[in-house]
Coordinates of C-alpha atoms and ligand atoms in Angstrom, one line a residue:
M1 CA 132.8 36.2 90.8
R2 CA 135.2 33.9 89.0
P3 CA 138.8 34.2 90.3
R4 CA 141.2 36.6 88.6
D5 CA 142.6 34.9 85.5
F6 CA 145.0 37.1 83.4
A7 CA 145.6 34.2 81.0
A8 CA 142.0 34.2 80.0
L9 CA 142.6 37.4 78.2
S10 CA 144.7 35.9 75.5
G11 CA 143.7 33.2 73.1
T12 CA 140.1 34.4 72.7
A13 CA 138.8 36.7 70.0
F14 CA 136.6 39.1 72.0
D15 CA 133.9 41.3 70.4
V16 CA 134.6 44.1 72.8
L17 CA 137.6 45.0 75.0
V18 CA 136.8 47.7 77.6
I19 CA 139.7 49.6 79.0
G20 CA 139.0 50.8 82.6
G21 CA 137.0 49.3 85.4
G22 CA 135.5 52.4 86.9
I23 CA 131.7 52.7 86.9
H24 CA 131.5 53.7 83.2
G25 CA 133.7 50.8 82.0
L26 CA 131.8 48.3 84.2
A27 CA 128.4 49.6 83.0
T28 CA 129.6 49.4 79.4
A29 CA 130.8 45.8 79.9
L30 CA 127.6 44.9 81.6
D31 CA 125.3 46.1 78.8
A32 CA 127.6 44.8 76.1
S33 CA 127.5 41.3 77.7
A34 CA 123.7 41.6 78.0
R35 CA 123.7 42.0 74.2
G36 CA 125.4 38.6 73.9
L37 CA 128.7 40.2 72.9
K38 CA 131.9 38.4 74.1
V39 CA 133.5 41.0 76.4
A40 CA 136.8 41.5 78.2
L41 CA 137.5 44.4 80.6
V42 CA 141.0 45.3 81.9
E43 CA 141.5 47.7 84.8
A44 CA 145.0 49.0 85.6
G45 CA 144.3 49.2 89.3
D46 CA 141.4 47.9 91.4
F47 CA 137.8 48.1 90.2
A48 CA 136.2 51.5 90.9
A49 CA 139.3 52.7 92.9
A50 CA 139.8 56.0 90.9
T51 CA 137.1 58.6 90.4
S52 CA 134.4 56.0 91.1
F53 CA 135.6 55.7 94.7
N54 CA 135.9 59.4 95.2
H55 CA 132.4 60.7 94.7
Q56 CA 129.8 62.1 97.0
R57 CA 127.6 59.1 97.1
T58 CA 124.4 60.7 95.7
A59 CA 122.3 59.4 92.9
H60 CA 120.8 62.7 91.9
G61 CA 117.9 63.4 89.6
G62 CA 117.6 66.3 87.3
L63 CA 117.4 69.5 89.3
R64 CA 120.9 70.7 88.5
S65 CA 120.4 69.9 84.8
L66 CA 117.1 71.7 84.9
Q67 CA 118.8 74.8 86.3
A68 CA 121.3 74.6 83.4
G69 CA 118.4 74.3 81.0
R70 CA 119.4 70.7 80.0
I71 CA 116.1 68.9 79.9
D72 CA 117.5 65.8 78.1
H73 CA 120.0 65.4 80.9
A74 CA 117.4 66.0 83.6
R75 CA 115.3 63.3 82.1
E76 CA 118.2 60.9 81.8
S77 CA 119.3 61.6 85.4
I78 CA 115.7 60.9 86.8
H79 CA 115.5 57.7 84.7
E80 CA 118.9 56.5 86.0
R81 CA 118.2 57.4 89.6
R82 CA 115.2 55.1 89.3
A83 CA 117.2 52.5 87.5
L84 CA 119.7 52.3 90.3
A85 CA 116.9 52.0 92.8
R86 CA 115.6 49.0 90.8
I87 CA 118.9 47.2 90.2
A88 CA 120.5 47.8 93.6
P89 CA 117.7 48.6 96.1
R90 CA 119.7 47.3 99.0
L91 CA 122.5 49.7 98.5
L92 CA 120.5 53.0 98.3
R93 CA 118.3 55.0 100.6
P94 CA 116.2 58.1 100.1
L95 CA 118.1 61.2 101.1
P96 CA 116.3 64.5 101.8
F97 CA 118.0 67.8 100.8
I98 CA 117.2 71.3 101.9
I99 CA 118.4 74.7 100.5
G100 CA 117.5 78.2 101.7
T101 CA 115.4 80.4 99.4
Y102 CA 116.2 84.1 99.3
R103 CA 114.8 87.4 98.0
S104 CA 116.5 87.1 94.6
V105 CA 115.2 86.2 91.2
I106 CA 117.0 82.8 90.7
K107 CA 116.8 81.7 94.2
S108 CA 113.2 82.9 94.8
R109 CA 110.5 80.6 95.9
L110 CA 108.6 81.3 92.7
A111 CA 111.5 80.1 90.5
L112 CA 112.0 77.0 92.7
R113 CA 108.3 76.2 92.7
A114 CA 108.3 76.3 88.9
A115 CA 111.4 74.1 88.8
F116 CA 110.0 71.6 91.2
K117 CA 106.7 71.4 89.3
F118 CA 108.6 70.7 86.1
D119 CA 110.9 68.2 87.8
S120 CA 108.0 66.5 89.4
W121 CA 106.3 66.2 86.0
L122 CA 109.5 64.8 84.4
G123 CA 109.9 62.4 87.3
R124 CA 106.2 61.4 87.5
H125 CA 107.2 57.7 87.1
R126 CA 110.1 58.0 89.6
N127 CA 108.7 55.4 92.0
Q128 CA 107.4 53.0 89.4
G129 CA 108.8 49.5 90.0
I130 CA 110.6 50.6 93.1
E131 CA 110.5 49.0 96.6
P132 CA 108.1 51.0 98.8
E133 CA 110.9 52.0 101.3
L134 CA 112.7 53.7 98.4
H135 CA 109.8 55.8 97.2
L136 CA 110.8 59.4 96.8
P137 CA 108.3 62.0 98.1
P138 CA 107.7 65.0 95.8
A139 CA 109.8 68.2 96.3
K140 CA 108.2 71.0 98.4
L141 CA 108.8 74.4 99.7
T142 CA 109.3 74.9 103.5
S143 CA 108.5 77.9 105.7
R144 CA 111.3 80.2 107.0
A145 CA 110.8 78.8 110.5
A146 CA 111.0 75.2 109.4
T147 CA 114.1 76.0 107.3
L148 CA 115.9 77.6 110.2
K149 CA 115.1 74.5 112.3
L150 CA 116.3 72.0 109.7
F151 CA 119.3 73.9 108.4
A152 CA 121.4 74.9 111.3
G153 CA 123.6 77.9 110.3
V154 CA 121.6 78.8 107.2
R155 CA 122.3 82.4 106.2
P156 CA 119.3 84.2 107.8
D157 CA 119.4 87.6 106.2
G158 CA 117.0 87.7 103.3
L159 CA 115.9 84.1 103.9
T160 CA 112.3 83.6 102.8
G161 CA 112.1 79.8 103.5
G162 CA 113.6 76.7 102.0
A163 CA 113.2 74.1 99.3
N164 CA 113.2 70.4 100.1
W165 CA 113.7 67.6 97.6
Y166 CA 114.8 63.9 97.6
D167 CA 117.5 62.0 95.8
Y168 CA 119.2 58.7 96.8
Q169 CA 122.3 58.1 98.8
I170 CA 124.4 55.2 97.6
V171 CA 125.1 54.0 101.0
H172 CA 127.7 51.3 100.1
T173 CA 129.2 52.7 96.9
N174 CA 132.0 50.2 96.7
R175 CA 129.6 47.3 97.1
L176 CA 127.6 48.8 94.2
A177 CA 130.7 48.8 91.9
I178 CA 131.4 45.2 92.9
A179 CA 127.8 44.3 92.2
F180 CA 128.3 45.7 88.6
A181 CA 131.5 43.7 88.3
E182 CA 129.7 40.6 89.5
G183 CA 126.9 41.3 87.0
C184 CA 129.4 41.4 84.2
D185 CA 131.0 38.2 85.4
A186 CA 127.6 36.5 85.6
R187 CA 126.8 37.5 82.0
G188 CA 130.1 35.9 80.8
A189 CA 132.5 38.9 80.6
V190 CA 136.1 38.3 81.5
L191 CA 137.2 41.0 84.0
V192 CA 140.7 41.4 85.2
N193 CA 141.9 44.0 87.6
Y194 CA 145.6 45.1 87.9
A195 CA 145.8 44.7 84.1
E196 CA 147.0 47.8 82.3
A197 CA 146.4 48.5 78.6
L198 CA 149.8 49.5 77.2
A199 CA 149.4 49.9 73.4
P200 CA 146.9 49.1 70.7
L201 CA 147.2 46.1 68.4
K202 CA 146.7 47.1 64.8
E203 CA 145.5 44.9 62.1
N204 CA 147.9 44.6 59.2
A205 CA 147.0 47.4 56.8
A206 CA 147.3 44.9 54.0
S207 CA 144.6 42.7 55.5
A208 CA 141.2 42.5 53.9
E209 CA 139.5 44.1 56.9
A210 CA 141.9 47.0 57.3
T211 CA 140.2 50.3 56.4
A212 CA 142.6 52.9 57.6
P213 CA 146.2 53.4 56.4
E214 CA 147.6 52.4 59.8
G215 CA 145.2 49.5 60.1
R216 CA 142.2 48.9 62.3
I217 CA 142.6 48.8 66.1
A218 CA 142.3 45.2 67.0
G219 CA 142.7 45.1 70.8
M220 CA 145.5 46.1 73.2
R221 CA 148.7 44.8 74.6
V222 CA 148.1 44.5 78.3
R223 CA 150.4 44.1 81.2
D224 CA 149.7 42.1 84.4
V225 CA 150.6 44.7 87.0
L226 CA 150.9 41.9 89.7
T227 CA 153.4 39.7 87.8
G228 CA 154.8 41.8 84.9
A229 CA 153.5 39.3 82.3
E230 CA 152.1 40.7 79.1
A231 CA 149.3 39.5 76.8
E232 CA 147.8 40.5 73.5
V233 CA 144.0 40.9 74.0
R234 CA 142.3 40.8 70.6
A235 CA 138.9 42.4 70.1
R236 CA 136.8 43.6 67.2
L237 CA 136.2 46.8 69.1
T238 CA 138.2 48.5 71.8
I239 CA 136.3 50.9 74.1
N240 CA 138.3 53.4 76.1
A241 CA 136.6 54.1 79.5
A242 CA 139.8 55.2 81.2
G243 CA 138.4 58.2 83.1
A244 CA 141.1 60.8 83.7
R245 CA 143.4 58.9 81.4
A246 CA 141.0 58.6 78.5
G247 CA 143.0 61.3 76.7
E248 CA 146.2 59.2 77.0
I249 CA 144.4 56.2 75.5
M250 CA 143.0 58.3 72.7
K251 CA 146.6 59.4 71.9
M252 CA 147.6 55.7 71.8
F253 CA 144.8 55.1 69.3
G254 CA 146.4 57.9 67.2
V255 CA 143.5 60.3 67.9
T256 CA 144.4 63.9 68.4
R257 CA 141.7 65.5 70.5
D258 CA 141.7 68.1 73.2
F259 CA 140.9 66.4 76.5
P260 CA 141.0 69.0 79.3
L261 CA 140.7 68.0 82.9
A262 CA 139.9 69.6 86.2
K263 CA 140.5 68.6 89.8
A264 CA 137.7 67.8 92.2
M265 CA 137.5 67.0 95.9
N266 CA 135.2 66.0 98.8
L267 CA 136.0 66.0 102.4
V268 CA 135.0 63.0 104.5
T269 CA 134.8 64.3 108.1
S270 CA 134.4 63.1 111.6
K271 CA 131.7 65.8 112.2
P272 CA 128.3 64.4 113.1
A273 CA 125.5 65.2 110.6
S274 CA 121.8 65.2 110.9
D275 CA 119.7 63.0 108.5
I276 CA 119.0 65.8 106.1
A277 CA 121.5 66.9 103.4
L278 CA 122.2 70.7 103.1
A279 CA 122.9 72.6 100.0
A280 CA 124.4 76.2 99.9
P281 CA 126.5 78.1 97.5
S282 CA 130.2 78.5 98.2
P283 CA 131.6 82.1 98.3
K284 CA 132.9 81.5 94.7
G285 CA 129.3 80.7 93.6
Y286 CA 129.5 76.9 93.0
M287 CA 127.0 74.7 94.9
L288 CA 128.2 72.8 97.9
T289 CA 126.3 70.0 99.6
L290 CA 126.8 68.6 103.1
V291 CA 125.6 65.0 103.0
P292 CA 125.2 62.8 106.0
W293 CA 127.0 59.5 105.3
H294 CA 126.9 56.9 108.0
G295 CA 126.2 59.7 110.5
R296 CA 129.1 61.9 109.4
A297 CA 129.3 65.0 107.3
L298 CA 130.6 64.4 103.7
V299 CA 131.1 67.8 102.0
G300 CA 131.5 68.3 98.3
T301 CA 132.2 69.0 95.6
W302 CA 135.2 71.4 95.4
Q303 CA 136.6 72.2 91.9
S304 CA 139.8 73.7 90.8
D305 CA 139.9 77.1 89.1
T306 CA 142.5 75.9 86.6
L307 CA 142.9 72.9 84.4
A308 CA 144.7 69.9 85.8
T309 CA 146.5 66.7 84.6
P310 CA 146.3 63.2 86.1
A311 CA 149.7 64.0 87.8
D312 CA 148.0 66.7 89.9
L313 CA 145.8 64.2 91.7
A314 CA 147.2 64.7 95.2
P315 CA 145.5 67.7 96.9
T316 CA 147.8 70.4 98.3
A317 CA 147.5 71.7 101.8
A318 CA 146.5 75.1 100.4
E319 CA 143.7 73.5 98.3
I320 CA 142.3 71.6 101.4
D321 CA 142.5 74.8 103.5
A322 CA 140.6 76.8 100.8
F323 CA 138.0 74.0 100.6
I324 CA 137.5 74.0 104.4
A325 CA 137.1 77.8 104.3
D326 CA 134.5 77.5 101.5
A327 CA 132.7 74.7 103.5
N328 CA 132.6 76.8 106.6
A329 CA 131.2 79.8 104.7
A330 CA 128.5 77.7 103.2
F331 CA 127.7 75.7 106.4
P332 CA 128.7 77.9 109.3
A333 CA 127.4 75.5 111.9
L334 CA 129.9 72.9 110.6
R335 CA 133.0 74.6 112.1
L336 CA 135.3 72.3 110.2
T337 CA 139.0 72.2 110.9
R338 CA 141.8 70.1 109.4
A339 CA 141.7 67.8 112.4
D340 CA 138.1 66.8 111.5
V341 CA 139.0 65.7 108.0
T342 CA 139.4 61.9 108.0
L343 CA 139.8 61.4 104.2
V344 CA 140.0 63.7 101.2
H345 CA 138.2 62.3 98.2
R346 CA 140.2 63.5 95.1
A347 CA 139.9 63.0 91.4
I348 CA 140.8 64.4 88.1
V349 CA 137.7 64.7 85.9
P350 CA 136.8 65.8 82.4
A351 CA 136.3 69.5 81.9
E352 CA 134.7 71.7 79.3
R353 CA 136.9 72.6 76.3
A354 CA 136.4 76.3 76.6
G355 CA 135.3 78.9 79.0
S356 CA 136.5 80.6 82.1
P357 CA 136.4 79.7 84.9
V358 CA 137.1 76.1 84.3
R359 CA 133.9 74.0 84.4
F360 CA 133.3 70.3 84.7
L361 CA 132.2 68.7 81.4
S362 CA 128.4 69.1 81.3
A363 CA 127.4 66.2 79.1
P364 CA 128.8 62.6 78.7
E365 CA 130.5 61.8 75.3
I366 CA 130.5 58.6 73.3
L367 CA 133.1 58.9 70.6
D368 CA 133.5 56.6 67.6
H369 CA 137.1 57.0 66.6
A370 CA 136.5 55.6 63.1
K371 CA 135.7 59.3 62.4
D372 CA 139.1 60.3 63.8
G373 CA 140.9 57.8 61.6
A374 CA 141.1 55.1 64.2
P375 CA 138.5 52.4 63.2
G376 CA 137.9 49.7 65.8
A377 CA 138.1 52.1 68.7
M378 CA 135.6 54.1 70.8
S379 CA 135.8 56.3 73.9
V380 CA 133.2 56.8 76.7
V381 CA 133.7 59.9 78.7
G382 CA 131.3 60.0 81.7
I383 CA 130.4 62.8 84.0
K384 CA 128.1 61.3 86.7
Y385 CA 128.0 58.0 88.6
T386 CA 124.2 58.3 88.5
T387 CA 124.0 58.1 84.7
A388 CA 126.9 55.7 84.1
R389 CA 124.5 52.8 83.5
S390 CA 122.7 54.6 80.6
V391 CA 125.9 56.0 79.2
G392 CA 127.4 52.5 79.2
A393 CA 124.2 51.1 77.6
R394 CA 124.4 53.7 74.9
A395 CA 128.1 52.9 74.3
A396 CA 127.3 49.2 74.2
A397 CA 124.4 49.8 71.7
A398 CA 126.8 51.8 69.5
A399 CA 129.3 48.9 69.7
A400 CA 126.6 46.4 68.8
R401 CA 125.6 48.6 65.9
A402 CA 129.2 48.7 64.7
L403 CA 129.7 44.9 65.1
G404 CA 126.3 43.9 63.7
G405 CA 124.9 42.7 67.0
S406 CA 121.6 43.4 68.7
T407 CA 120.8 47.1 69.2
R408 CA 117.6 46.4 71.2
R409 CA 117.3 47.8 74.7
T410 CA 118.7 45.4 77.3
D411 CA 117.4 44.7 80.8
T412 CA 120.3 46.4 82.6
D413 CA 118.0 49.1 84.0
T414 CA 115.7 46.6 85.6
A415 CA 117.6 43.4 86.3
I416 CA 118.8 43.3 90.0
L417 CA 122.5 43.2 90.3
P418 CA 124.1 40.2 92.1
G419 CA 124.0 40.8 95.9
A420 CA 122.1 44.1 95.5
G421 CA 118.5 43.0 96.0
I422 CA 116.4 43.3 99.1
A423 CA 115.4 40.0 100.7
D424 CA 115.3 38.4 104.2
H425 CA 119.1 38.3 104.4
E426 CA 119.0 37.8 108.2
A427 CA 117.0 34.5 107.9
L428 CA 119.4 33.3 105.2
A429 CA 122.5 34.2 107.3
I430 CA 121.0 32.5 110.4
E431 CA 120.0 29.4 108.4
T432 CA 123.4 29.1 106.9
A433 CA 125.0 29.5 110.4
R434 CA 122.8 26.7 111.7
A435 CA 123.7 24.5 108.8
V436 CA 127.4 24.9 109.5
H437 CA 126.9 24.7 113.3
L438 CA 127.8 28.3 114.1
E439 CA 126.2 30.6 116.6
L440 CA 126.6 34.2 115.5
A441 CA 126.5 37.2 117.8
P442 CA 123.7 39.6 116.7
P443 CA 126.1 42.5 116.0
I444 CA 128.0 40.3 113.6
I445 CA 124.9 39.2 111.8
R446 CA 123.6 42.8 111.6
H447 CA 127.0 44.0 110.3
L448 CA 127.3 41.2 107.6
M449 CA 123.7 41.8 106.4
D450 CA 124.2 45.6 106.2
V451 CA 127.4 45.4 104.2
Y452 CA 127.0 42.2 102.2
G453 CA 123.2 41.4 101.9
D454 CA 122.8 37.8 100.6
R455 CA 126.6 37.5 100.3
A456 CA 126.6 37.3 104.1
A457 CA 125.7 33.6 103.8
A458 CA 128.9 32.9 101.8
I459 CA 130.9 34.7 104.5
V460 CA 129.2 32.6 107.2
R461 CA 130.3 29.5 105.4
I462 CA 133.9 30.7 105.4
M463 CA 133.6 31.6 109.1
A464 CA 132.9 27.9 109.7
E465 CA 136.3 26.9 108.1
R466 CA 138.6 28.3 110.7
S467 CA 138.1 29.7 114.3
E468 CA 140.4 32.7 113.6
W469 CA 138.2 33.7 110.7
R470 CA 135.1 33.9 112.8
M471 CA 136.4 36.0 115.7
P472 CA 136.0 39.8 115.6
L473 CA 139.4 41.0 114.3
V474 CA 139.6 43.6 117.2
P475 CA 137.5 43.8 120.3
G476 CA 134.4 45.9 120.1
R477 CA 134.0 45.8 116.2
P478 CA 132.0 43.2 114.3
T479 CA 134.4 42.7 111.4
V480 CA 135.6 39.1 111.0
G481 CA 138.5 37.7 109.1
A482 CA 136.2 35.7 106.8
E483 CA 135.3 39.0 105.1
G484 CA 138.9 39.3 103.9
I485 CA 138.9 35.7 102.7
H486 CA 135.6 36.2 100.9
A487 CA 137.0 39.4 99.2
I488 CA 140.1 37.4 98.0
R489 CA 138.3 34.3 96.9
H490 CA 135.1 35.7 95.4
E491 CA 135.7 39.4 94.7
M492 CA 139.1 39.5 93.1
A493 CA 140.8 41.5 96.0
A494 CA 144.5 41.3 95.3
T495 CA 145.9 43.8 97.8
L496 CA 145.3 44.7 101.4
S497 CA 143.9 48.1 100.2
D498 CA 141.4 46.3 98.1
I499 CA 140.2 44.4 101.1
V500 CA 140.3 47.1 103.7
I501 CA 139.2 50.1 101.7
R502 CA 136.9 48.8 98.9
R503 CA 135.5 45.3 99.7
T504 CA 134.9 45.4 103.4
E505 CA 134.5 49.2 103.4
L506 CA 136.4 49.2 106.8
G507 CA 138.5 52.1 105.6
A508 CA 136.1 53.8 103.3
M509 CA 135.7 56.8 105.6
E510 CA 138.9 56.9 107.7
H511 CA 141.9 54.8 108.6
P512 CA 140.3 51.8 110.5
G513 CA 143.0 51.6 113.1
A514 CA 146.5 50.0 113.1
D515 CA 145.3 46.9 115.0
L516 CA 142.5 46.1 112.6
V517 CA 144.7 46.6 109.5
K518 CA 147.4 44.4 111.0
A519 CA 145.0 41.7 111.8
M520 CA 143.5 41.7 108.3
A521 CA 147.0 41.8 106.8
A522 CA 147.9 38.6 108.7
I523 CA 144.8 36.9 107.3
A524 CA 145.4 38.1 103.7
A525 CA 149.1 37.2 103.9
E526 CA 148.3 33.6 104.8
E527 CA 145.7 33.3 102.1
L528 CA 147.7 34.9 99.4
G529 CA 151.1 33.6 100.4
W530 CA 152.8 36.9 101.2
D531 CA 156.1 37.0 103.1
A532 CA 156.6 39.4 106.0
D533 CA 158.2 42.0 103.7
R534 CA 155.2 42.0 101.3
R535 CA 152.8 42.1 104.2
D536 CA 154.5 45.2 105.7
R537 CA 154.4 46.9 102.3
E538 CA 150.7 46.2 102.0
I539 CA 150.1 47.7 105.4
A540 CA 152.2 50.8 104.4
A541 CA 150.1 51.2 101.3
V542 CA 146.9 51.3 103.4
D543 CA 148.5 53.9 105.7
A544 CA 149.6 56.0 102.8
F545 CA 146.1 56.2 101.4
Y546 CA 145.0 58.5 104.2
C547 CA 147.9 61.0 103.9
Ligands
FAD601 C1 134.6 64.7 94.1 C2 133.6 64.1 93.2 C3 132.3 64.0 93.6 C4 131.3 63.4 92.8 N1 130.1 63.1 93.2 C5 129.2 62.5 92.5 C6 127.9 62.2 93.0 O1 127.6 62.4 94.2 N2 127.0 61.6 92.2 C7 127.3 61.3 90.9 O2 126.4 60.8 90.2 N3 128.5 61.5 90.4 C8 129.5 62.1 91.1 N4 130.7 62.3 90.6 C9 131.1 61.9 89.3 C10 131.4 60.4 89.2 O3 132.1 60.0 90.3 C11 132.2 60.1 87.9 O4 131.5 60.6 86.8 C12 132.5 58.6 87.7 O5 132.9 58.0 88.9 C13 133.6 58.4 86.7 O6 133.7 57.1 86.4 P1 134.6 56.6 85.2 O7 134.4 55.1 85.1 O8 134.5 57.4 84.0 O9 136.1 56.9 85.8 P2 137.0 56.2 86.8 O10 136.3 55.7 88.0 O11 138.2 57.1 87.1 O12 137.5 54.9 86.0 C14 138.5 54.9 85.0 C15 139.3 53.7 85.2 O13 140.2 53.5 84.1 C16 141.4 52.9 84.6 N5 142.4 53.0 83.6 C17 143.1 54.2 83.2 N6 144.0 53.9 82.3 C18 144.0 52.5 82.1 C19 144.8 51.7 81.3 N7 145.8 52.1 80.5 N8 144.5 50.3 81.4 C20 143.5 49.9 82.2 N9 142.7 50.7 83.0 C21 143.0 52.0 82.9 C22 141.7 53.6 85.9 O14 142.5 52.9 86.7 C23 140.3 53.8 86.5 O15 139.9 52.9 87.4 C24 131.7 62.9 91.5 C25 133.0 63.1 91.0 C26 134.0 63.6 91.9 C27 135.4 63.7 91.4

């Protein structure tokens, strides 16, 4: 990816300015760039550090939508699950799920058999164009005995058997977001993280193009969060993909719309998990899943009973305790305590406008604010990481329609994202090491391939530059300093948290340990010219992330 360049935002007349570098903003920018539009994207923090970091890592098909009677969403989810497997095969793996079936109408085997049949028909092309190792077997019903064996702690009274289906796990979610960002960059978009949109630019109402009394939205004033500098970013269309803050941006546009929000959480735990994901209802009736992630149990998704605001993001002790109680009720064999929770995923997400109890928004929204008296502005409100690509593609098509560009389908559902393909990465890494006269220990090669795929070769070249960049940062772990340098030079990492939590994924599940953080901080400080005070603040910010 090209280095971060805040200045590149001004002085160019963009076709589209996307606000927000979560997965929906990135997907919108990717598809708009694929249409030949000149695109800029500004992200107030780091790419995919908000809701898009805090999800449960499953690319799920249509079963839940089918249960809700939303066949259109089920179809879109199945299509997008396949699209992710095509564009990022290295970062996904098939994930089996099991749920107990009981003597009741909706949970009965008959109902599930019917749902599976329909799901299987909708998903009959689910493996088309997919690498064989990512093929998903059809869903099936399992016997009571098999279910008791596979699902330790499943509620036994009334259990008639189980239902077993497959989705994907996004094993390296942060790497997937970076692959989307790299894809945008490769297609010519200008992406800048730590760039906050402050206020809309309006075309002079007297100008020929102005159609609304206040004038057309013509971009945003944007602040460089790292330096305090400001720039006017001009664009023919401004697309708000600001996640939980989309309502605030709509207000800036002058749009008055209800934008209710709810709170959601997952628990990342140190509890070991088997290879099969478990699903069971919480005592309150919402579905919980226990997903194995790098061998540990990741439990989600808890949702608040009441509406929330972006300021409510931090989970309270009472909320975490209530979630642990729900998780233990759904999965009694888990025996989860506070001490087992290594990280709480938390996010504020769009909710339905009406209804009690509060429910997550059930369908994505693409809003053209010309209809709200704010021409030149749109909003994209997403609900699922899985479907972000198609929601982004639909938003980009709407943008192209408004701007007179190509509305034809693009290749963003088939073109492999940079660094996300499957190839012989080991041979490439070894060849590169040979070329730069390095001998790599097998655990280091395996680690680099697993996390970075073909980007491992670039890291190996950096390892050759300095001896301290090729040594493991701490004994017994394969992480090397060159990974931090690569994140800074090629992936726009600007803070220690970017490096430790989102680029190297060292801290994606838990605090990676003070020694490792200190060692990476020393490397980042030298590369980025931080003084001791700044370095200590960066370390403190990493520590604070896990509180
Ligand atoms: C607990 C939980 C579990 C989930 N599990 C799954 C799952 O397993 N599978 C699945 O498919 N989906 C899942 N989801 C849903 C999925 O994570 C979200 O739909 C998706 O990540 C939302 O992406 P987004 O881009 O809309 O929002 P975000 O990721 O929040 O991105 C919005 C971005 O806009 C930026 N921004 C805000 N204001 C400004 C501004 N003024 N200027 C510039 N930038 C700004 C923010 O900093 C932020 O980075 C889950 C969600 C939660 C909360």
